[in-house]
Amino acid sequence: MQWVTALAVPLTIGLCWFYTLLVQRSLFPKLRNKRICLLIAHPDDEAMFFAPTVLALTDPLLGNHVKILCLSSGDAEGLGETRKRELVKSGRLLGLRNDDDVFVVENKELPDSMTASWEPKLISSLLAHAFAPKINSASANQGPEATIDILITFDKYGVSSHPNHIALHHGARHFLSSIMKFHPGYRCPVTLYTLRSTSLPRKYSSILDALFTVIQTLARRGDLKKDPPAPLLFVSSPMGYTTAQSAMTKAHKSQMRWFRWGWIALGRYMVINDLRLEKAL
C-alpha cells in the first residue's frame, strides 16, 4: 500500500496542474498586441512574484512588447550594479526581447528598505515621465495619451507586505489619476492590473493552490469578454516553472540565501498569478 500512496501524491499533483492549465488556457482571455510595463520595486521581484505573468505575456505569438521598470537597484547591501545585471539576465530568461527592455531607476528618495516609505507622487511622476510625457501639455479637448497600454504591479497588500511593493500600488493608481485629471469623459489609455495577495498558507502551497485559485477566479469572471478583460489568470507549465526557477538560481545568484530555496520550491507565485483589474480614478 505504501507504493500506492507514494504514486498517488505526485499523480494527484500532476492531474491538478494539468487541469488548471487546461482551464486557464481555454476559459481565460489573453492580452494581444499590447505595450506592457511590469512595475517592480527590486531586482528579483519579476522572478519571485511575476514569472508566470511575464512568461505568458512574452509569448511571441501574442505580439506583446513587455518592458520591466524597476524603481531601485536593491542596493541595500552594496550590490546595486550586480543586481542590475542580474535583472537584465532574468528578464531575458523570462522572454523579454532586448536588454534595453529592462530599466532601473536610481533615486535617493526610493531606497531599498523595509522601513522607508516611497512617496506615491514621486512614483507617479516617474511613470509620467517615462510613459506619458505629454501629461501636462495635452489639451482638455483631446484624449489622454500614453506610450504603454498595460501597467502591471503589486496590489495594496504587496504580496509580502513589503512597504516598497505597497507604494508601487499607490503610485500606479496616482499615475492613472494624473493622466485623467484634465480629461473627464475620456477612457484612460493605460489599464492597470495588480497581482492579488493571498493568505500565508496559500502563499506557500505552490501548485496545490491552483484548483482553489481557478475556482475563486472563475467566480469573478463576469468581465472576461469585456475590453479590458478581468480578471487575468496565468499558470505556468512545468517547463515554465523550471524557467522561473532558473531566473532566480542562474540570474539572481547574489540573492540565493537559504530561504529563497524554500520560496522557489513552495511559493505559489512561482507557478500561479491572478491579476485584478484596477479601475481608473
C-alpha atoms as a printed R data frame, in Angstrom:
    type eleno elety resid chain resno       x      y       z
1   ATOM     1    CA   MET     A     1   0.000  0.000   0.000
2   ATOM     2    CA   GLN     A     2   2.877  2.365   0.650
3   ATOM     3    CA   TRP     A     3   3.900  2.388  -3.001
4   ATOM     4    CA   VAL     A     4   0.297  3.168  -3.990
5   ATOM     5    CA   THR     A     5   0.315  6.166  -1.656
6   ATOM     6    CA   ALA     A     6   3.731  7.230  -2.948
7   ATOM     7    CA   LEU     A     7   2.389  7.207  -6.519
8   ATOM     8    CA   ALA     A     8  -0.926  8.830  -5.646
9   ATOM     9    CA   VAL     A     9   0.604 12.064  -4.351
10  ATOM    10    CA   PRO     A    10   2.617 13.073  -7.452
11  ATOM    11    CA   LEU     A    11  -0.184 11.791  -9.697
12  ATOM    12    CA   THR     A    12  -2.710 13.984  -7.909
13  ATOM    13    CA   ILE     A    13  -0.409 16.994  -8.164
14  ATOM    14    CA   GLY     A    14   0.174 16.314 -11.854
15  ATOM    15    CA   LEU     A    15  -3.540 15.976 -12.604
16  ATOM    16    CA   CYS     A    16  -4.283 19.181 -10.673
17  ATOM    17    CA   TRP     A    17  -1.591 21.012 -12.623
18  ATOM    18    CA   PHE     A    18  -2.823 19.693 -15.969
19  ATOM    19    CA   TYR     A    19  -6.450 20.561 -15.185
20  ATOM    20    CA   THR     A    20  -5.512 24.078 -14.106
21  ATOM    21    CA   LEU     A    21  -3.535 24.653 -17.297
22  ATOM    22    CA   LEU     A    22  -6.442 23.364 -19.376
23  ATOM    23    CA   VAL     A    23  -8.969 25.647 -17.684
24  ATOM    24    CA   GLN     A    24  -6.686 28.672 -17.809
25  ATOM    25    CA   ARG     A    25  -5.907 28.304 -21.492
26  ATOM    26    CA   SER     A    26  -9.472 27.537 -22.567
27  ATOM    27    CA   LEU     A    27 -11.535 29.936 -20.428
28  ATOM    28    CA   PHE     A    28  -9.363 32.928 -19.648
29  ATOM    29    CA   PRO     A    29  -8.520 35.700 -22.129
30  ATOM    30    CA   LYS     A    30  -5.089 36.611 -23.445
31  ATOM    31    CA   LEU     A    31  -3.640 40.053 -23.950
32  ATOM    32    CA   ARG     A    32  -2.531 40.522 -27.555
33  ATOM    33    CA   ASN     A    33  -0.524 43.210 -29.341
34  ATOM    34    CA   LYS     A    34  -0.136 45.324 -26.206
35  ATOM    35    CA   ARG     A    35   2.642 47.573 -24.933
36  ATOM    36    CA   ILE     A    36   3.101 46.314 -21.387
37  ATOM    37    CA   CYS     A    37   5.158 47.556 -18.441
38  ATOM    38    CA   LEU     A    38   5.813 45.465 -15.348
39  ATOM    39    CA   LEU     A    39   6.495 47.848 -12.471
40  ATOM    40    CA   ILE     A    40   8.604 46.322  -9.689
41  ATOM    41    CA   ALA     A    41  10.468 47.619  -6.647
42  ATOM    42    CA   HIS     A    42  13.596 45.442  -6.609
43  ATOM    43    CA   PRO     A    43  15.579 43.203  -8.937
44  ATOM    44    CA   ASP     A    44  14.241 39.639  -8.417
45  ATOM    45    CA   ASP     A    45  10.596 40.762  -7.932
46  ATOM    46    CA   GLU     A    46   9.972 39.808 -11.556
47  ATOM    47    CA   ALA     A    47  11.138 36.225 -10.930
48  ATOM    48    CA   MET     A    48   9.851 35.664  -7.390
49  ATOM    49    CA   PHE     A    49   6.376 37.113  -7.922
50  ATOM    50    CA   PHE     A    50   5.576 37.760 -11.593
51  ATOM    51    CA   ALA     A    51   7.291 34.957 -13.535
52  ATOM    52    CA   PRO     A    52   4.035 33.289 -14.741
53  ATOM    53    CA   THR     A    53   2.779 36.668 -15.990
54  ATOM    54    CA   VAL     A    54   5.985 37.594 -17.822
55  ATOM    55    CA   LEU     A    55   6.362 34.129 -19.358
56  ATOM    56    CA   ALA     A    56   2.788 34.223 -20.643
57  ATOM    57    CA   LEU     A    57   2.816 37.777 -21.983
58  ATOM    58    CA   THR     A    58   6.154 37.432 -23.785
59  ATOM    59    CA   ASP     A    59   4.874 34.557 -25.909
60  ATOM    60    CA   PRO     A    60   5.874 35.693 -29.437
61  ATOM    61    CA   LEU     A    61   2.536 34.502 -30.831
62  ATOM    62    CA   LEU     A    62   0.710 37.173 -28.805
63  ATOM    63    CA   GLY     A    63   2.637 40.106 -30.299
64  ATOM    64    CA   ASN     A    64   3.091 41.948 -26.994
65  ATOM    65    CA   HIS     A    65   6.071 44.129 -26.142
66  ATOM    66    CA   VAL     A    66   6.886 43.731 -22.454
67  ATOM    67    CA   LYS     A    67   9.209 46.022 -20.512
68  ATOM    68    CA   ILE     A    68  10.301 45.993 -16.877
69  ATOM    69    CA   LEU     A    69  10.650 49.208 -14.876
70  ATOM    70    CA   CYS     A    70  12.395 48.697 -11.531
71  ATOM    71    CA   LEU     A    71  12.382 51.621  -9.100
72  ATOM    72    CA   SER     A    72  15.503 50.655  -7.169
73  ATOM    73    CA   SER     A    73  18.682 48.695  -7.784
74  ATOM    74    CA   GLY     A    74  18.280 46.809  -4.497
75  ATOM    75    CA   ASP     A    75  21.481 48.364  -3.209
76  ATOM    76    CA   ALA     A    76  20.794 47.744   0.487
77  ATOM    77    CA   GLU     A    77  23.885 45.512   0.671
78  ATOM    78    CA   GLY     A    78  26.007 47.479  -1.802
79  ATOM    79    CA   LEU     A    79  25.222 45.115  -4.682
80  ATOM    80    CA   GLY     A    80  23.307 47.577  -6.839
81  ATOM    81    CA   GLU     A    81  25.340 47.201 -10.030
82  ATOM    82    CA   THR     A    82  25.412 43.412  -9.700
83  ATOM    83    CA   ARG     A    83  21.680 43.255  -9.189
84  ATOM    84    CA   LYS     A    84  21.048 45.434 -12.238
85  ATOM    85    CA   ARG     A    85  22.925 42.950 -14.411
86  ATOM    86    CA   GLU     A    86  21.084 40.073 -12.763
87  ATOM    87    CA   LEU     A    87  17.734 41.694 -13.515
88  ATOM    88    CA   VAL     A    88  18.581 42.004 -17.202
89  ATOM    89    CA   LYS     A    89  19.652 38.353 -17.336
90  ATOM    90    CA   SER     A    90  16.477 37.255 -15.549
91  ATOM    91    CA   GLY     A    91  14.289 39.337 -17.845
92  ATOM    92    CA   ARG     A    92  15.830 37.749 -20.918
93  ATOM    93    CA   LEU     A    93  15.353 34.256 -19.466
94  ATOM    94    CA   LEU     A    94  11.679 35.096 -18.902
95  ATOM    95    CA   GLY     A    95  11.230 36.164 -22.517
96  ATOM    96    CA   LEU     A    96  11.956 39.894 -22.852
97  ATOM    97    CA   ARG     A    97  13.133 40.823 -26.351
98  ATOM    98    CA   ASN     A    98  16.136 43.022 -25.554
99  ATOM    99    CA   ASP     A    99  18.385 44.124 -22.716
100 ATOM   100    CA   ASP     A   100  17.004 47.646 -23.236
101 ATOM   101    CA   ASP     A   101  13.553 46.414 -22.210
102 ATOM   102    CA   VAL     A   102  14.786 46.492 -18.597
103 ATOM   103    CA   PHE     A   103  15.219 49.898 -16.973
104 ATOM   104    CA   VAL     A   104  16.329 50.542 -13.388
105 ATOM   105    CA   VAL     A   105  15.735 53.870 -11.646
106 ATOM   106    CA   GLU     A   106  18.333 55.213  -9.216
107 ATOM   107    CA   ASN     A   107  16.778 57.743  -6.830
108 ATOM   108    CA   LYS     A   108  17.851 58.535  -3.269
109 ATOM   109    CA   GLU     A   109  14.205 59.002  -2.319
110 ATOM   110    CA   LEU     A   110  13.481 55.392  -3.324
111 ATOM   111    CA   PRO     A   111  15.829 53.306  -1.155
112 ATOM   112    CA   ASP     A   112  15.542 49.533  -0.916
113 ATOM   113    CA   SER     A   113  14.280 49.398   2.654
114 ATOM   114    CA   MET     A   114  11.691 47.670   4.833
115 ATOM   115    CA   THR     A   115  11.226 50.907   6.775
116 ATOM   116    CA   ALA     A   116  11.331 53.634   4.108
117 ATOM   117    CA   SER     A   117   8.057 54.944   2.692
118 ATOM   118    CA   TRP     A   118   8.104 55.742  -1.008
119 ATOM   119    CA   GLU     A   119   6.046 58.762  -1.958
120 ATOM   120    CA   PRO     A   120   3.232 57.848  -4.418
121 ATOM   121    CA   LYS     A   121   3.503 61.247  -6.118
122 ATOM   122    CA   LEU     A   122   7.166 60.619  -6.906
123 ATOM   123    CA   ILE     A   123   6.362 57.196  -8.359
124 ATOM   124    CA   SER     A   124   3.552 58.736 -10.395
125 ATOM   125    CA   SER     A   125   5.914 61.447 -11.668
126 ATOM   126    CA   LEU     A   126   8.480 58.838 -12.770
127 ATOM   127    CA   LEU     A   127   5.794 56.865 -14.585
128 ATOM   128    CA   ALA     A   128   4.504 60.011 -16.269
129 ATOM   129    CA   HIS     A   129   7.991 60.974 -17.404
130 ATOM   130    CA   ALA     A   130   8.544 57.512 -18.853
131 ATOM   131    CA   PHE     A   131   5.145 56.755 -20.375
132 ATOM   132    CA   ALA     A   132   3.036 59.927 -20.560
133 ATOM   133    CA   PRO     A   133   5.405 62.781 -21.457
134 ATOM   134    CA   LYS     A   134   2.543 64.995 -22.685
135 ATOM   135    CA   ILE     A   135   0.557 64.655 -19.473
136 ATOM   136    CA   ASN     A   136   0.824 68.356 -18.605
137 ATOM   137    CA   SER     A   137   0.578 69.784 -22.119
138 ATOM   138    CA   ALA     A   138  -2.270 67.809 -23.680
139 ATOM   139    CA   SER     A   139  -5.404 69.766 -24.468
140 ATOM   140    CA   ALA     A   140  -8.514 69.007 -22.421
141 ATOM   141    CA   ASN     A   141 -10.332 68.664 -25.762
142 ATOM   142    CA   GLN     A   142  -8.161 65.721 -26.729
143 ATOM   143    CA   GLY     A   143  -7.998 62.283 -25.230
144 ATOM   144    CA   PRO     A   144  -5.038 61.499 -22.939
145 ATOM   145    CA   GLU     A   145  -2.070 59.696 -24.485
146 ATOM   146    CA   ALA     A   146   0.473 57.197 -23.200
147 ATOM   147    CA   THR     A   147   3.225 55.044 -24.668
148 ATOM   148    CA   ILE     A   148   2.057 51.891 -22.865
149 ATOM   149    CA   ASP     A   149  -1.296 50.132 -22.875
150 ATOM   150    CA   ILE     A   150  -0.954 47.951 -19.784
151 ATOM   151    CA   LEU     A   151   0.705 48.540 -16.398
152 ATOM   152    CA   ILE     A   152   1.148 45.602 -14.021
153 ATOM   153    CA   THR     A   153   2.303 45.814 -10.404
154 ATOM   154    CA   PHE     A   154   1.537 44.696  -6.836
155 ATOM   155    CA   ASP     A   155  -1.820 45.129  -5.120
156 ATOM   156    CA   LYS     A   156  -2.327 47.227  -1.983
157 ATOM   157    CA   TYR     A   157  -1.014 44.406   0.239
158 ATOM   158    CA   GLY     A   158   2.198 43.944  -1.749
159 ATOM   159    CA   VAL     A   159   2.066 40.096  -1.574
160 ATOM   160    CA   SER     A   160   4.810 40.085   1.079
161 ATOM   161    CA   SER     A   161   3.642 43.289   2.840
162 ATOM   162    CA   HIS     A   162   6.890 44.969   1.801
163 ATOM   163    CA   PRO     A   163   6.314 48.756   2.015
164 ATOM   164    CA   ASN     A   164   8.116 49.335  -1.297
165 ATOM   165    CA   HIS     A   165   5.724 46.916  -3.051
166 ATOM   166    CA   ILE     A   166   2.703 48.590  -1.482
167 ATOM   167    CA   ALA     A   167   3.980 52.024  -2.532
168 ATOM   168    CA   LEU     A   168   4.051 50.884  -6.167
169 ATOM   169    CA   HIS     A   169   0.331 50.153  -5.989
170 ATOM   170    CA   HIS     A   170  -0.481 53.626  -4.705
171 ATOM   171    CA   GLY     A   171   1.941 55.264  -7.119
172 ATOM   172    CA   ALA     A   172   0.452 53.438 -10.100
173 ATOM   173    CA   ARG     A   173  -3.075 54.474  -9.131
174 ATOM   174    CA   HIS     A   174  -1.896 58.057  -8.680
175 ATOM   175    CA   PHE     A   175  -0.390 57.867 -12.180
176 ATOM   176    CA   LEU     A   176  -3.735 56.849 -13.692
177 ATOM   177    CA   SER     A   177  -5.463 59.608 -11.781
178 ATOM   178    CA   SER     A   178  -2.934 62.146 -13.075
179 ATOM   179    CA   ILE     A   179  -3.463 61.043 -16.666
180 ATOM   180    CA   MET     A   180  -7.211 61.536 -16.400
181 ATOM   181    CA   LYS     A   181  -7.149 64.706 -14.296
182 ATOM   182    CA   PHE     A   182  -7.863 67.098 -17.183
183 ATOM   183    CA   HIS     A   183  -9.681 64.641 -19.424
184 ATOM   184    CA   PRO     A   184 -13.084 63.843 -17.935
185 ATOM   185    CA   GLY     A   185 -15.266 61.707 -20.143
186 ATOM   186    CA   TYR     A   186 -12.366 60.017 -21.927
187 ATOM   187    CA   ARG     A   187 -11.174 56.481 -21.437
188 ATOM   188    CA   CYS     A   188  -7.855 56.081 -19.654
189 ATOM   189    CA   PRO     A   189  -5.214 54.965 -22.170
190 ATOM   190    CA   VAL     A   190  -3.448 52.800 -19.553
191 ATOM   191    CA   THR     A   191  -5.043 49.732 -17.990
192 ATOM   192    CA   LEU     A   192  -3.755 48.790 -14.527
193 ATOM   193    CA   TYR     A   193  -3.643 45.188 -13.324
194 ATOM   194    CA   THR     A   194  -2.408 44.237  -9.845
195 ATOM   195    CA   LEU     A   195  -1.160 40.919  -8.501
196 ATOM   196    CA   ARG     A   196  -3.593 39.539  -5.943
197 ATOM   197    CA   SER     A   197  -2.146 38.821  -2.493
198 ATOM   198    CA   THR     A   198  -3.131 35.639  -0.660
199 ATOM   199    CA   SER     A   199  -3.039 34.219   2.856
200 ATOM   200    CA   LEU     A   200   0.218 32.783   4.216
201 ATOM   201    CA   PRO     A   201  -0.796 29.095   3.845
202 ATOM   202    CA   ARG     A   202  -1.819 29.622   0.219
203 ATOM   203    CA   LYS     A   203   1.337 31.599  -0.476
204 ATOM   204    CA   TYR     A   204   3.432 28.530   0.299
205 ATOM   205    CA   SER     A   205   1.235 25.844  -1.274
206 ATOM   206    CA   SER     A   206   2.773 26.006  -4.768
207 ATOM   207    CA   ILE     A   207   0.701 24.270  -7.468
208 ATOM   208    CA   LEU     A   208  -1.632 22.847  -4.802
209 ATOM   209    CA   ASP     A   209  -3.246 26.290  -4.672
210 ATOM   210    CA   ALA     A   210  -4.100 26.033  -8.372
211 ATOM   211    CA   LEU     A   211  -7.541 24.466  -8.081
212 ATOM   212    CA   PHE     A   212  -8.699 26.907  -5.406
213 ATOM   213    CA   THR     A   213  -7.361 29.831  -7.433
214 ATOM   214    CA   VAL     A   214  -9.194 28.665 -10.566
215 ATOM   215    CA   ILE     A   215 -12.491 28.291  -8.703
216 ATOM   216    CA   GLN     A   216 -12.055 31.650  -6.989
217 ATOM   217    CA   THR     A   217 -11.101 33.409 -10.221
218 ATOM   218    CA   LEU     A   218 -13.911 31.823 -12.238
219 ATOM   219    CA   ALA     A   219 -16.332 33.222  -9.673
220 ATOM   220    CA   ARG     A   220 -15.137 36.705 -10.700
221 ATOM   221    CA   ARG     A   221 -15.122 36.114 -14.446
222 ATOM   222    CA   GLY     A   222 -18.094 38.278 -15.350
223 ATOM   223    CA   ASP     A   223 -15.868 40.739 -17.245
224 ATOM   224    CA   LEU     A   224 -13.725 38.233 -19.157
225 ATOM   225    CA   LYS     A   225 -15.245 39.161 -22.512
226 ATOM   226    CA   LYS     A   226 -15.056 42.893 -21.955
227 ATOM   227    CA   ASP     A   227 -12.223 45.174 -23.005
228 ATOM   228    CA   PRO     A   228 -10.120 45.237 -20.926
229 ATOM   229    CA   PRO     A   229 -10.834 41.722 -19.632
230 ATOM   230    CA   ALA     A   230 -10.773 40.905 -15.931
231 ATOM   231    CA   PRO     A   231  -9.550 39.065 -14.041
232 ATOM   232    CA   LEU     A   232  -6.481 37.569 -15.689
233 ATOM   233    CA   LEU     A   233  -5.033 34.194 -14.718
234 ATOM   234    CA   PHE     A   234  -1.602 32.871 -15.667
235 ATOM   235    CA   VAL     A   235  -0.470 29.347 -14.818
236 ATOM   236    CA   SER     A   236   2.989 28.167 -15.845
237 ATOM   237    CA   SER     A   237   3.596 24.732 -17.297
238 ATOM   238    CA   PRO     A   238   6.245 22.532 -15.663
239 ATOM   239    CA   MET     A   239   8.683 23.900 -18.258
240 ATOM   240    CA   GLY     A   240   7.677 27.465 -17.379
241 ATOM   241    CA   TYR     A   241   8.138 26.703 -13.689
242 ATOM   242    CA   THR     A   242  11.637 25.424 -14.433
243 ATOM   243    CA   THR     A   243  12.380 28.642 -16.340
244 ATOM   244    CA   ALA     A   244  11.172 30.724 -13.396
245 ATOM   245    CA   GLN     A   245  13.436 28.747 -11.097
246 ATOM   246    CA   SER     A   246  16.359 29.386 -13.440
247 ATOM   247    CA   ALA     A   247  15.608 33.120 -13.423
248 ATOM   248    CA   MET     A   248  16.310 33.034  -9.693
249 ATOM   249    CA   THR     A   249  19.087 30.451  -9.378
250 ATOM   250    CA   LYS     A   250  21.052 31.331 -12.535
251 ATOM   251    CA   ALA     A   251  20.368 35.066 -12.867
252 ATOM   252    CA   HIS     A   252  19.902 36.333  -9.289
253 ATOM   253    CA   LYS     A   253  22.816 34.444  -7.797
254 ATOM   254    CA   SER     A   254  23.643 37.211  -5.330
255 ATOM   255    CA   GLN     A   255  20.222 36.765  -3.703
256 ATOM   256    CA   MET     A   256  20.232 32.997  -3.260
257 ATOM   257    CA   ARG     A   257  20.017 32.711   0.527
258 ATOM   258    CA   TRP     A   258  18.683 29.525   2.157
259 ATOM   259    CA   PHE     A   259  15.134 30.909   2.472
260 ATOM   260    CA   ARG     A   260  14.986 31.670  -1.263
261 ATOM   261    CA   TRP     A   261  15.180 27.950  -1.942
262 ATOM   262    CA   GLY     A   262  12.066 27.485   0.179
263 ATOM   263    CA   TRP     A   263  10.257 30.130  -1.854
264 ATOM   264    CA   ILE     A   264  11.347 28.599  -5.149
265 ATOM   265    CA   ALA     A   265  10.141 25.171  -4.053
266 ATOM   266    CA   LEU     A   266   6.879 26.152  -2.325
267 ATOM   267    CA   GLY     A   267   5.915 29.660  -3.467
268 ATOM   268    CA   ARG     A   268   2.668 29.639  -5.446
269 ATOM   269    CA   TYR     A   269   3.673 32.875  -7.202
270 ATOM   270    CA   MET     A   270   6.388 30.910  -8.995
271 ATOM   271    CA   VAL     A   271   3.581 28.988 -10.730
272 ATOM   272    CA   ILE     A   272   0.341 30.987 -10.497
273 ATOM   273    CA   ASN     A   273  -0.542 34.656 -10.948
274 ATOM   274    CA   ASP     A   274  -4.070 36.049 -10.770
275 ATOM   275    CA   LEU     A   275  -4.345 39.713 -11.689
276 ATOM   276    CA   ARG     A   276  -7.071 42.115 -10.665
277 ATOM   277    CA   LEU     A   277  -8.202 44.987 -12.871
278 ATOM   278    CA   GLU     A   278  -7.918 48.335 -11.083
279 ATOM   279    CA   LYS     A   279 -10.432 50.953 -12.080
280 ATOM   280    CA   ALA     A   280  -9.064 54.304 -13.161
281 ATOM   281    CA   LEU     A   281  -9.918 57.100 -10.714
